[in-house]
Tab-separated table of C-alpha atoms and ligand atoms in Angstrom:
chain	number	residue	atom	x	y	z
A	29	MET	CA	14.597	3.448	-15.252
A	30	ALA	CA	16.421	6.402	-13.662
A	31	ALA	CA	14.163	9.137	-12.370
A	32	LEU	CA	15.107	12.687	-11.519
A	33	VAL	CA	14.210	13.246	-7.877
A	34	VAL	CA	14.030	17.024	-7.521
A	35	LEU	CA	13.212	17.184	-3.827
A	36	ALA	CA	13.782	13.999	-1.837
A	37	TYR	CA	11.997	13.512	1.477
A	38	ARG	CA	13.905	11.874	4.307
A	39	MET	CA	10.840	10.505	5.995
A	40	ARG	CA	9.241	7.315	7.234
A	41	ILE	CA	5.660	7.160	6.100
A	42	ALA	CA	2.797	4.678	5.972
A	43	LEU	CA	-0.043	4.832	3.456
A	44	PHE	CA	-3.280	3.707	5.047
A	45	GLY	CA	-6.749	3.015	3.660
A	46	SER	CA	-9.056	0.391	2.245
A	47	PRO	CA	-7.997	-1.891	-0.610
A	48	GLY	CA	-8.481	0.060	-3.833
A	49	VAL	CA	-7.874	3.578	-2.525
A	50	GLY	CA	-4.725	3.889	-4.620
A	51	LYS	CA	-1.977	3.166	-2.079
A	52	GLY	CA	0.148	1.223	-4.586
A	53	THR	CA	-0.129	3.867	-7.302
A	54	GLN	CA	0.735	6.683	-4.908
A	55	ALA	CA	3.608	4.756	-3.298
A	56	SER	CA	5.170	4.206	-6.691
A	57	LEU	CA	4.811	7.923	-7.598
A	58	LEU	CA	6.388	8.930	-4.270
A	59	GLU	CA	9.223	6.531	-4.917
A	60	LYS	CA	9.906	7.951	-8.392
A	61	ARG	CA	9.491	11.608	-7.490
A	62	ARG	CA	10.478	11.921	-3.825
A	63	GLY	CA	12.999	9.122	-3.445
A	64	LEU	CA	10.948	7.335	-0.780
A	65	LYS	CA	11.559	3.623	-1.167
A	66	SER	CA	8.221	1.848	-1.355
A	67	ILE	CA	7.751	-1.256	0.803
A	68	SER	CA	4.582	-3.075	-0.260
A	69	THR	CA	3.809	-6.141	1.846
A	70	GLY	CA	1.349	-7.226	-0.878
A	71	ASN	CA	4.114	-7.156	-3.534
A	72	ILE	CA	6.566	-8.922	-1.203
A	73	LEU	CA	3.983	-11.638	-0.502
A	74	ARG	CA	3.200	-12.025	-4.220
A	75	ALA	CA	6.935	-12.597	-4.815
A	76	VAL	CA	6.912	-15.278	-2.092
A	77	VAL	CA	3.965	-16.958	-3.855
A	78	ASP	CA	5.754	-16.771	-7.233
A	79	SER	CA	8.878	-18.354	-5.735
A	80	GLY	CA	6.946	-21.634	-5.533
A	81	SER	CA	8.244	-22.386	-2.017
A	82	ALA	CA	6.178	-24.320	0.550
A	83	LEU	CA	5.548	-21.034	2.370
A	84	GLY	CA	4.471	-19.512	-0.958
A	85	GLU	CA	1.848	-22.205	-1.438
A	86	LYS	CA	0.356	-21.488	2.013
A	87	VAL	CA	0.379	-17.750	1.418
A	88	ARG	CA	-1.251	-18.151	-2.015
A	89	ALA	CA	-4.464	-19.601	-0.572
A	90	TYR	CA	-4.886	-16.669	1.824
A	91	MET	CA	-4.127	-14.042	-0.796
A	92	GLU	CA	-6.326	-15.446	-3.538
A	93	ASP	CA	-9.310	-15.498	-1.173
A	94	GLY	CA	-8.546	-11.976	-0.008
A	95	ARG	CA	-7.812	-12.970	3.620
A	96	LEU	CA	-4.984	-11.497	5.681
A	97	VAL	CA	-1.791	-13.535	5.764
A	98	SER	CA	-0.856	-14.574	9.314
A	99	GLY	CA	0.897	-11.968	11.450
A	100	PRO	CA	4.305	-13.618	12.112
A	101	VAL	CA	4.904	-14.324	8.394
A	102	VAL	CA	4.184	-10.735	7.340
A	103	ARG	CA	6.046	-9.316	10.355
A	104	LYS	CA	9.255	-11.111	9.416
A	105	LEU	CA	9.006	-9.940	5.791
A	106	ALA	CA	8.241	-6.361	6.856
A	107	GLU	CA	11.158	-6.405	9.314
A	108	GLU	CA	13.588	-7.600	6.623
A	109	ALA	CA	12.339	-5.071	4.076
A	110	ILE	CA	12.560	-2.116	6.484
A	111	ALA	CA	16.020	-3.184	7.690
A	112	ALA	CA	17.144	-3.439	4.046
A	113	GLN	CA	16.143	0.222	3.595
A	114	GLY	CA	18.321	1.297	6.527
A	115	TYR	CA	15.385	2.774	8.540
A	116	ASP	CA	15.882	6.225	7.057
A	117	GLN	CA	13.346	6.869	4.341
A	118	PHE	CA	10.587	4.593	3.203
A	119	ILE	CA	6.913	4.432	2.499
A	120	LEU	CA	4.910	1.481	3.763
A	121	ASP	CA	2.097	0.355	1.463
A	122	GLY	CA	-0.281	-2.142	3.088
A	123	TYR	CA	1.374	-2.356	6.486
A	124	PRO	CA	0.169	-2.218	9.226
A	125	ARG	CA	-3.260	-3.765	8.602
A	126	THR	CA	-4.231	-4.679	12.176
A	127	GLU	CA	-3.784	-3.007	15.566
A	128	GLU	CA	-1.421	-5.808	16.516
A	129	GLN	CA	0.756	-5.032	13.480
A	130	ALA	CA	0.641	-1.316	14.340
A	131	ASP	CA	1.788	-2.072	17.895
A	132	TRP	CA	4.607	-4.252	16.645
A	133	LEU	CA	5.682	-1.605	14.122
A	134	THR	CA	5.751	1.128	16.784
A	135	ALA	CA	7.947	-1.047	19.010
A	136	PHE	CA	10.201	-2.201	16.159
A	137	LEU	CA	10.812	1.278	14.737
A	138	GLY	CA	11.125	2.727	18.243
A	139	ALA	CA	13.864	0.206	19.057
A	140	HIS	CA	15.792	1.522	16.039
A	141	GLY	CA	15.188	5.191	16.928
A	142	ALA	CA	13.205	5.534	13.732
A	143	PRO	CA	9.511	6.244	14.440
A	144	LEU	CA	7.041	7.027	11.657
A	145	HIS	CA	6.716	10.713	10.734
A	146	ALA	CA	3.262	10.461	9.183
A	147	VAL	CA	0.469	8.096	8.228
A	148	ILE	CA	-1.480	9.198	5.154
A	149	TYR	CA	-5.110	8.059	5.301
A	150	LEU	CA	-6.499	7.920	1.769
A	151	ARG	CA	-10.288	8.214	1.901
A	152	VAL	CA	-12.469	6.979	-0.955
A	153	PRO	CA	-16.211	6.001	-0.890
A	154	THR	CA	-16.942	2.271	-1.179
A	155	GLU	CA	-18.681	2.439	-4.588
A	156	VAL	CA	-15.618	4.106	-6.101
A	157	ILE	CA	-13.389	1.458	-4.511
A	158	VAL	CA	-15.361	-1.446	-5.987
A	159	ASN	CA	-15.110	0.106	-9.449
A	160	ARG	CA	-11.376	0.714	-9.073
A	161	LEU	CA	-10.643	-2.839	-7.940
A	162	SER	CA	-12.793	-4.610	-10.505
A	163	ARG	CA	-11.389	-2.516	-13.390
A	164	ARG	CA	-7.781	-2.766	-12.163
A	165	ARG	CA	-5.173	-4.606	-14.211
A	166	VAL	CA	-1.598	-5.254	-13.111
A	167	HIS	CA	1.566	-5.559	-15.204
A	168	ARG	CA	2.607	-9.118	-14.457
A	169	GLU	CA	6.344	-8.296	-14.354
A	170	THR	CA	6.605	-4.800	-12.860
A	171	GLY	CA	3.549	-4.996	-10.578
A	172	GLU	CA	2.524	-1.524	-11.817
A	173	ASN	CA	-1.232	-0.867	-11.516
A	174	TYR	CA	-3.451	0.205	-14.423
A	175	HIS	CA	-7.179	0.864	-14.792
A	176	LEU	CA	-9.325	0.030	-17.795
A	177	ASP	CA	-10.965	3.492	-17.773
A	178	PHE	CA	-8.516	5.902	-16.135
A	179	LYS	CA	-4.986	4.587	-16.625
A	180	LEU	CA	-4.966	2.391	-19.681
A	181	PRO	CA	-2.171	-0.141	-20.224
A	182	PRO	CA	0.269	1.241	-22.845
A	183	PRO	CA	-1.139	0.279	-26.295
A	184	ASP	CA	2.311	-0.730	-27.644
A	185	LEU	CA	2.705	-3.509	-25.052
A	186	ASP	CA	1.307	-7.044	-25.282
A	187	PRO	CA	-2.196	-6.984	-23.668
A	188	GLY	CA	-1.427	-10.448	-22.212
A	189	LEU	CA	1.037	-8.766	-19.823
A	190	PHE	CA	-1.807	-7.033	-17.977
A	191	ILE	CA	-3.700	-9.382	-15.710
A	192	GLN	CA	-6.488	-9.219	-13.176
A	193	ARG	CA	-5.358	-10.140	-9.674
A	194	PRO	CA	-7.218	-13.210	-8.347
A	195	ASP	CA	-8.228	-11.158	-5.300
A	196	ASP	CA	-9.827	-8.508	-7.543
A	197	ARG	CA	-12.667	-10.924	-8.418
A	198	PRO	CA	-16.055	-9.723	-7.002
A	199	GLU	CA	-16.317	-12.314	-4.191
A	200	ALA	CA	-12.728	-11.672	-3.054
A	201	ILE	CA	-13.310	-7.898	-3.198
A	202	ARG	CA	-16.313	-8.286	-0.864
A	203	LEU	CA	-14.270	-10.320	1.620
A	204	ARG	CA	-11.354	-7.879	1.529
A	205	LEU	CA	-13.664	-4.939	2.233
A	206	ASP	CA	-15.268	-6.842	5.159
A	207	ILE	CA	-11.859	-7.675	6.595
A	208	TYR	CA	-10.847	-4.059	6.162
A	209	SER	CA	-13.808	-2.783	8.187
A	210	GLN	CA	-13.382	-5.386	10.930
A	211	GLU	CA	-9.626	-5.722	11.329
A	212	THR	CA	-7.885	-2.824	9.608
A	213	ARG	CA	-10.190	0.109	10.338
A	214	PRO	CA	-9.134	0.361	14.051
A	215	VAL	CA	-5.624	1.264	12.836
A	216	GLU	CA	-7.094	4.666	11.862
A	217	GLN	CA	-7.828	5.505	15.533
A	218	TYR	CA	-4.507	4.046	16.606
A	219	TYR	CA	-2.587	6.628	14.576
A	220	ARG	CA	-5.104	9.453	15.038
A	221	GLN	CA	-4.691	9.191	18.811
A	222	ARG	CA	-0.945	9.441	18.371
A	223	GLY	CA	-1.273	12.588	16.209
A	224	LEU	CA	0.289	10.910	13.189
A	225	LEU	CA	-2.729	10.572	10.881
A	226	PHE	CA	-3.262	12.937	7.940
A	227	ASP	CA	-6.597	12.599	6.117
A	228	VAL	CA	-6.342	12.927	2.344
A	229	ASP	CA	-9.227	12.839	-0.139
A	230	GLY	CA	-8.404	9.926	-2.468
A	231	VAL	CA	-11.113	10.682	-5.066
A	232	GLY	CA	-9.950	11.985	-8.434
A	233	GLY	CA	-7.193	11.316	-10.920
A	234	PHE	CA	-3.933	9.922	-9.590
A	235	GLU	CA	-2.059	13.199	-10.258
A	236	GLU	CA	-4.665	15.158	-8.338
A	237	VAL	CA	-4.437	12.782	-5.372
A	238	TYR	CA	-0.629	12.811	-5.587
A	239	GLY	CA	-0.714	16.622	-5.371
A	240	ARG	CA	-2.732	16.430	-2.136
A	241	ILE	CA	-0.398	13.874	-0.547
A	242	ASP	CA	2.666	15.768	-1.662
A	243	ALA	CA	1.362	19.000	-0.139
A	244	VAL	CA	0.891	17.245	3.225
A	245	LEU	CA	4.307	15.600	3.063
A	246	LYS	CA	6.072	18.767	1.947
A	247	LYS	CA	4.894	20.530	5.117
A	248	ALA	CA	5.813	17.545	7.272
A	249	ALA	CA	9.206	17.189	5.526
A	250	LEU	CA	10.047	20.823	6.299
A	251	ALA	CA	9.201	20.137	9.933
A	252	VAL	CA	11.442	17.040	9.904
A	253	SER	CA	14.535	18.532	8.231
B	311	AMP	P1	-2.293	-5.524	-1.307
B	311	AMP	O1	-1.457	-5.713	-2.522
B	311	AMP	O2	-1.740	-4.517	-0.335
B	311	AMP	O3	-3.747	-5.283	-1.608
B	311	AMP	O4	-2.237	-6.930	-0.505
B	311	AMP	C1	-2.699	-8.115	-1.125
B	311	AMP	C2	-2.904	-9.208	-0.099
B	311	AMP	O5	-1.660	-9.486	0.559
B	311	AMP	C3	-3.871	-8.898	1.036
B	311	AMP	O6	-5.231	-9.087	0.659
B	311	AMP	C4	-3.417	-9.917	2.079
B	311	AMP	O7	-3.815	-11.228	1.728
B	311	AMP	C5	-1.891	-9.859	1.918
B	311	AMP	N1	-1.297	-8.798	2.776
B	311	AMP	C6	-0.675	-7.665	2.372
B	311	AMP	N2	-0.258	-6.940	3.415
B	311	AMP	C7	-0.638	-7.639	4.528
B	311	AMP	C8	-0.529	-7.390	5.928
B	311	AMP	N3	0.042	-6.276	6.393
B	311	AMP	N4	-1.029	-8.336	6.779
B	311	AMP	C9	-1.600	-9.454	6.320
B	311	AMP	N5	-1.763	-9.737	5.004
B	311	AMP	C10	-1.285	-8.842	4.115
């Protein structure tokens, strides 16, 4: 599907925040409208699981429970995906998720003279997050996210195409939110201390939230170009 990108941003960005804040939805809008290639470690890992390889079987168990996949596996996949984009313009969705990953990313991008320009921190209260995750459905082929109240799957398509992710079950959601507060949350301070973090209110419709992110990035993009 060709999209008309009116103003493309040549930037390297990471979207940060708890599971369910809308990182995937916003990354896909930024890809369509601003030409930023989205790199989702979650989507890459789901493709590894679907490949049926031995590695995929190991990864599946972690993902279905809602645990983090081990660092070296994700690092290698992230490295390949970023290299494939040519280091110029991309948006990371779901990476980094630990301080160790953030440290590695800083060193890796630094070695290629391609540091991040901005980290967008999408902030959403926990009760809203639980609702979003439990009512989320995903198109099994495109990976596009939908919501049973706010972004309904297109009525002309087969409802069987829209599935609930195994890690969107209530017990997996609880574990993912715990892991987020213990392991991922420190990444906020990591980027704040480096002056790269931009706080964005993630409550509201996806167009409203997109408008807020775009306003932040537009300013930053003018500073970059
Ligand atoms: P997401 O689609 O971003 O919610 O990611 C889904 C799942 O993929 C997570 O719950 C983890 O199991 C795994 N995953 C994604 N990104 C990472 C990462 N950076 N480090 C470790 N595991 C990850």
